[in-house]
Short mmCIF file of C-alpha atoms in Angstrom, two decimals:
data_model
loop_
_atom_site.label_atom_id
_atom_site.label_comp_id
_atom_site.label_asym_id
_atom_site.label_seq_id
_atom_site.Cartn_x
_atom_site.Cartn_y
_atom_site.Cartn_z
CA MET A 20 96.03 134.86 76.47
CA LYS A 21 95.18 131.30 77.52
CA ILE A 22 93.41 131.16 80.85
CA LEU A 23 94.12 128.05 82.90
CA ALA A 24 91.43 126.19 84.80
CA PRO A 25 91.69 126.80 88.60
CA LYS A 26 93.06 123.31 89.37
CA LYS A 27 95.72 123.45 86.65
CA ALA A 28 96.74 126.97 87.72
CA ILE A 29 97.11 125.93 91.31
CA LYS A 30 99.07 122.78 90.22
CA ARG A 31 101.42 124.91 88.01
CA LEU A 32 101.91 127.36 90.87
CA PHE A 33 102.59 124.46 93.28
CA ASN A 34 105.10 122.97 90.91
CA SER A 35 106.99 126.22 90.53
CA LEU A 36 107.45 126.76 94.28
CA PRO A 37 111.07 126.76 95.51
CA ASP A 38 111.91 123.70 97.66
CA ALA A 39 111.09 125.24 101.01
CA GLY A 40 107.60 126.16 99.89
CA PHE A 41 106.98 122.98 97.86
CA TYR A 42 107.65 120.54 100.60
CA GLN A 43 105.81 122.69 103.33
CA TYR A 44 102.79 123.11 101.09
CA LYS A 45 102.74 119.33 100.46
CA SER A 46 103.10 118.47 104.09
CA LEU A 47 100.32 120.87 105.03
CA GLN A 48 98.07 119.56 102.27
CA VAL A 49 98.58 115.93 103.13
CA HIS A 50 99.26 115.90 106.90
CA GLY A 51 97.62 119.18 108.03
CA ARG A 52 100.91 120.57 109.47
CA PHE A 53 104.35 121.99 108.38
CA CYS A 54 107.31 119.73 108.20
CA ASN A 55 110.09 120.21 110.82
CA PHE A 56 113.31 120.02 108.68
CA ARG A 57 115.56 121.17 111.50
CA ASN A 58 114.68 118.24 113.78
CA PRO A 59 112.36 115.82 111.96
CA LYS A 60 110.61 113.40 114.27
CA ARG A 61 107.72 111.93 112.36
CA PHE A 62 107.94 109.26 109.71
CA SER A 63 106.53 111.76 107.19
CA GLU A 64 109.06 114.44 108.09
CA LYS A 65 111.92 112.10 107.71
CA ILE A 66 110.78 111.04 104.27
CA PHE A 67 110.41 114.64 103.22
CA TYR A 68 113.89 115.27 104.59
CA ARG A 69 115.26 112.43 102.48
CA MET A 70 113.52 113.82 99.38
CA ARG A 71 115.00 117.26 99.97
CA TYR A 72 118.47 116.25 101.12
CA PRO A 73 119.13 112.79 99.70
CA GLU A 74 122.17 110.75 100.53
CA PRO A 75 124.07 109.70 97.38
CA VAL A 76 123.44 105.98 98.08
CA PHE A 77 119.68 106.61 97.74
CA THR A 78 120.16 107.06 93.86
CA MET A 79 121.69 103.53 93.60
CA LEU A 80 118.92 101.97 95.69
CA ALA A 81 116.12 103.60 93.69
CA ASP A 82 117.70 102.74 90.32
CA LYS A 83 116.00 99.56 89.22
CA VAL A 84 119.09 98.54 87.20
CA ALA A 85 121.81 99.43 89.63
CA ALA A 86 119.88 98.09 92.67
CA ARG A 87 120.08 94.63 91.14
CA ASP A 88 123.86 94.59 91.95
CA TYR A 89 123.24 95.63 95.46
CA VAL A 90 120.69 92.85 96.04
CA ALA A 91 122.95 90.26 94.36
CA ARG A 92 126.00 91.35 96.45
CA THR A 93 124.04 91.36 99.73
CA ILE A 94 121.77 88.34 99.56
CA GLY A 95 122.68 86.55 96.38
CA SER A 96 121.86 86.69 92.63
CA ASP A 97 119.14 83.94 92.98
CA TYR A 98 116.89 86.68 94.46
CA VAL A 99 117.20 88.94 91.41
CA VAL A 100 114.42 88.82 88.79
CA PRO A 101 116.13 87.59 85.58
CA ALA A 102 116.64 90.39 83.18
CA TYR A 103 116.71 90.19 79.28
CA LEU A 104 117.79 93.67 78.34
CA SER A 105 118.22 97.34 79.43
CA CYS A 106 118.53 100.23 76.94
CA ASP A 107 118.12 104.01 76.80
CA ALA A 108 115.84 104.01 73.70
CA VAL A 109 113.35 101.55 72.30
CA THR A 110 112.31 100.79 68.71
CA PRO A 111 109.94 98.07 67.38
CA GLU A 112 113.08 96.05 66.61
CA THR A 113 114.15 96.00 70.22
CA PHE A 114 111.41 93.49 70.89
CA ASP A 115 112.94 90.97 68.49
CA ALA A 116 115.41 89.81 71.01
CA LEU A 117 112.79 89.35 73.72
CA PRO A 118 110.72 86.26 74.59
CA GLN A 119 106.97 86.15 74.06
CA ALA A 120 106.17 87.38 77.65
CA PHE A 121 108.16 89.90 79.63
CA VAL A 122 107.86 92.94 81.94
CA MET A 123 108.80 96.40 80.73
CA LYS A 124 109.63 99.05 83.33
CA THR A 125 111.78 102.18 83.74
CA SER A 126 114.99 102.38 85.81
CA ASN A 127 114.03 105.84 87.29
CA GLY A 128 110.25 106.01 87.49
CA PHE A 129 107.40 104.76 89.66
CA GLY A 130 104.23 103.15 88.37
CA GLN A 131 105.86 102.88 84.92
CA VAL A 132 105.61 99.10 84.40
CA LYS A 133 103.66 97.07 81.93
CA ILE A 134 103.33 93.22 81.73
CA ILE A 135 103.46 91.89 78.23
CA ARG A 136 101.85 88.45 78.12
CA ASP A 137 102.26 87.92 74.39
CA LYS A 138 104.24 90.37 72.27
CA HIS A 139 102.74 89.00 69.07
CA GLN A 140 99.40 90.43 70.19
CA GLU A 141 100.91 93.92 70.78
CA ASP A 142 101.37 96.85 68.51
CA LEU A 143 105.16 97.12 68.87
CA ALA A 144 105.34 100.59 67.46
CA GLN A 145 102.96 101.78 70.21
CA LEU A 146 104.76 99.78 72.83
CA ALA A 147 108.02 101.42 71.79
CA ALA A 148 106.42 104.84 71.89
CA LEU A 149 105.04 104.14 75.42
CA ALA A 150 108.57 103.24 76.60
CA ASN A 151 110.21 106.27 75.03
CA GLY A 152 107.41 108.42 76.64
CA TRP A 153 108.31 107.04 80.09
CA LEU A 154 111.98 107.88 79.41
CA ALA A 155 111.03 111.50 78.71
CA ASP A 156 108.62 111.83 81.63
CA GLY A 157 109.60 114.17 84.41
CA ALA A 158 107.54 112.50 87.28
CA ALA A 159 110.56 112.52 89.70
CA SER A 160 111.07 116.23 89.24
CA ARG A 161 107.44 116.94 89.85
CA SER A 162 107.43 114.95 93.11
CA ARG A 163 110.84 116.46 94.12
CA GLU A 164 112.30 113.03 94.96
CA LYS A 165 115.72 114.37 94.13
CA HIS A 166 117.62 111.13 94.30
CA TYR A 167 115.72 109.88 91.22
CA LEU A 168 117.10 112.82 89.10
CA SER A 169 120.56 111.34 88.95
CA ILE A 170 119.38 107.86 87.78
CA PRO A 171 120.32 107.22 84.11
CA PRO A 172 116.85 106.76 82.42
CA LYS A 173 116.67 103.33 80.99
CA ILE A 174 114.04 100.79 79.98
CA LEU A 175 114.52 97.39 81.76
CA PHE A 176 113.03 94.23 80.31
CA GLU A 177 112.63 91.40 82.91
CA LYS A 178 111.12 87.93 83.08
CA ALA A 179 107.36 87.95 83.57
CA LEU A 180 106.45 86.27 86.92
CA LEU A 181 102.96 85.21 86.19
CA ASP A 182 100.56 82.72 87.79
CA GLY A 183 98.46 82.05 84.74
CA ASP A 184 97.44 85.52 83.57
CA ASP A 185 97.84 87.09 87.04
CA ALA A 186 100.73 88.93 88.59
CA PRO A 187 101.93 87.55 91.86
CA ASP A 188 101.09 89.37 95.09
CA ASP A 189 103.42 92.05 96.32
CA TYR A 190 104.92 91.96 99.87
CA LYS A 191 106.33 95.34 100.92
CA PHE A 192 108.54 95.04 103.95
CA ASN A 193 108.96 98.35 105.75
CA VAL A 194 112.11 97.89 107.93
CA PHE A 195 112.97 100.45 110.70
CA ASN A 196 116.37 100.40 112.29
CA ALA A 197 116.52 102.74 115.29
CA SER A 198 119.94 102.80 117.09
CA GLY A 199 120.17 100.33 119.99
CA GLN A 200 116.79 98.64 119.12
CA GLU A 201 115.73 95.51 117.29
CA PRO A 202 114.36 96.19 113.76
CA PHE A 203 110.68 96.98 113.62
CA VAL A 204 108.96 95.66 110.55
CA PHE A 205 105.43 96.18 109.13
CA ILE A 206 104.30 94.50 105.90
CA GLN A 207 102.02 95.64 103.16
CA HIS A 208 100.46 92.73 101.45
CA MET A 209 99.25 93.95 98.00
CA HIS A 210 96.83 91.80 96.13
CA GLY A 211 95.20 92.34 92.67
CA ARG A 212 97.91 94.42 91.07
CA PHE A 213 96.81 95.96 87.64
CA ARG A 214 93.21 95.08 88.46
CA ASP A 215 91.44 95.97 91.84
CA LEU A 216 94.29 96.57 94.13
CA GLU A 217 93.83 95.78 97.82
CA GLN A 218 96.16 96.20 100.79
CA GLN A 219 96.41 94.42 104.12
CA LEU A 220 98.91 95.45 106.82
CA TYR A 221 100.69 93.01 109.14
CA LEU A 222 103.52 92.95 111.66
CA GLU A 223 106.39 90.60 111.19
CA ASP A 224 104.56 87.77 113.02
CA TRP A 225 101.65 88.19 110.51
CA SER A 226 99.43 89.63 113.23
CA PRO A 227 97.24 92.49 111.80
CA ALA A 228 99.03 95.79 112.22
CA PRO A 229 97.60 98.17 114.88
CA PHE A 230 97.18 100.94 112.24
CA GLN A 231 95.82 101.51 108.77
CA MET A 232 97.47 103.39 105.95
CA ASP A 233 95.52 105.65 103.43
CA LEU A 234 96.79 105.77 99.87
CA PRO A 235 95.17 107.20 96.77
CA LEU A 236 93.51 104.58 94.45
CA LEU A 237 94.09 101.82 96.95
CA ARG A 238 91.24 99.84 98.57
CA PRO A 239 91.98 98.55 102.12
CA SER A 240 90.91 94.92 102.60
CA THR A 241 88.78 94.03 105.61
CA GLY A 242 89.84 90.41 105.59
CA THR A 243 93.11 88.59 106.40
CA THR A 244 95.30 86.41 104.27
CA GLU A 245 97.02 83.07 105.29
CA LYS A 246 100.57 83.57 106.38
CA PRO A 247 102.86 82.91 103.38
CA GLN A 248 105.22 80.03 103.73
CA ALA A 249 108.06 82.21 102.62
CA LEU A 250 107.55 84.77 105.35
CA PRO A 251 110.63 83.85 107.51
CA GLU A 252 112.80 83.92 104.40
CA MET A 253 111.56 87.31 103.17
CA LEU A 254 111.82 88.79 106.73
CA ALA A 255 115.44 87.77 107.09
CA LEU A 256 116.30 89.08 103.63
CA ALA A 257 114.58 92.29 104.13
CA LYS A 258 116.35 92.93 107.36
CA LYS A 259 119.75 92.12 105.80
CA LEU A 260 119.11 94.49 102.77
CA ALA A 261 117.90 97.24 105.12
CA GLN A 262 120.57 96.87 107.83
CA PRO A 263 122.73 99.86 106.74
CA PHE A 264 119.82 102.17 106.76
CA GLY A 265 117.47 103.92 109.24
CA TYR A 266 114.58 102.91 107.14
CA LEU A 267 114.17 100.94 103.86
CA ARG A 268 111.20 99.40 102.13
CA VAL A 269 112.01 96.04 100.39
CA ASP A 270 109.43 94.70 97.99
CA PHE A 271 109.23 90.93 97.25
CA TYR A 272 107.31 88.58 94.99
CA VAL A 273 106.85 84.90 95.47
CA HIS A 274 106.59 83.00 92.16
CA GLN A 275 106.30 79.20 92.11
CA GLY A 276 107.58 79.00 95.65
CA LYS A 277 110.77 81.21 94.94
CA VAL A 278 111.37 84.55 96.37
CA TYR A 279 112.44 87.52 94.25
CA VAL A 280 113.18 91.18 95.27
CA GLY A 281 111.10 93.58 93.28
CA GLU A 282 112.54 96.91 94.17
CA LEU A 283 113.98 98.98 97.02
CA THR A 284 112.36 102.23 98.16
CA VAL A 285 113.70 105.01 100.35
CA THR A 286 110.83 107.61 99.97
CA PRO A 287 107.64 105.55 99.67
CA GLY A 288 104.65 107.55 98.49
CA ALA A 289 106.79 110.65 98.21
CA GLY A 290 105.64 111.61 101.76
CA THR A 291 102.00 110.84 101.40
CA TYR A 292 101.68 107.84 103.73
CA VAL A 293 98.86 108.80 106.10
CA PHE A 294 98.38 106.51 109.08
CA THR A 295 95.24 105.94 111.24
CA PRO A 296 95.49 106.43 114.19
CA LYS A 297 97.61 109.50 113.28
CA ASP A 298 100.00 109.11 116.24
CA TRP A 299 101.59 106.22 114.32
CA ASP A 300 103.29 108.84 112.09
CA ARG A 301 105.15 109.85 115.22
CA SER A 302 105.60 106.30 116.54
CA LEU A 303 107.14 104.99 113.29
CA GLY A 304 109.32 108.12 113.11
CA GLU A 305 110.78 107.13 116.52
CA ARG A 306 111.68 103.72 115.07
CA PHE A 307 113.30 105.38 112.02
CA GLY A 308 117.03 105.53 112.71
CA TRP A 309 118.27 109.07 112.76
CA PRO A 310 120.39 111.05 111.99
CA GLU A 311 121.69 109.26 108.89
CA HIS A 312 125.22 109.25 107.87
CA LEU A 313 125.39 106.76 105.16
CA ALA A 314 128.27 105.36 103.25
CA GLN A 315 127.95 103.79 99.84
CA ALA A 316 126.23 100.49 100.37
#
């Protein structure tokens, strides 16, 4: 009989837990307390609630293919990154129809993205195998973000937004819509994707946020960055896209002065955002519109 290493045995046991145990164990592990599903108050609790009891519209928002239509309908197709192809299986011949440079990503995953700067320098059989491996991956089921499970798994090929060899910075607008209040927004400015990723947090006027956010494999930056010229445009677009929801994260890129929506996220970090000071988990939860009774957007 094969004996599992302790960490692997614990992980397998954790993944086999029923929902009630899975989310409570994860909340206790990350936040040091159990999650209140009956009356969620904190940001983390409301994210776990969304993961456990997702609204149908969350599937569309998280689907990187379907969300393109929502973005185009709501703010215009000019803000959608041009796409070349989407498919449910990839062969070496798939790349024949693509330009030299492109981005390859999954419709239903997170972190499954690869920038191809020159396809002629790639082993296309290995690239196809990577894409098909992503399609077979069960990351969403392991994290229990249930709205991802209904997304048709596809590989999406998009235009590569590159500044030389570098990917553009990522601006993640976290928009909170509590009833009767003006939207509250904080922005994650991500610099150095695919290299040495740094994060800076700002409020919507680009003043430093009064909290920090701990994430694995992410180095917080101690400096500040000049306010982007496109900030007012991105802010208006993020609020418009998030308007039907108690909370939505809208990600943007700015490429050659033009704004593009990267993706929409309803359960960022799968409940693992940890704020310092810790009372911001409660403060942001109070800004998170609740309860949610959402129609199809």
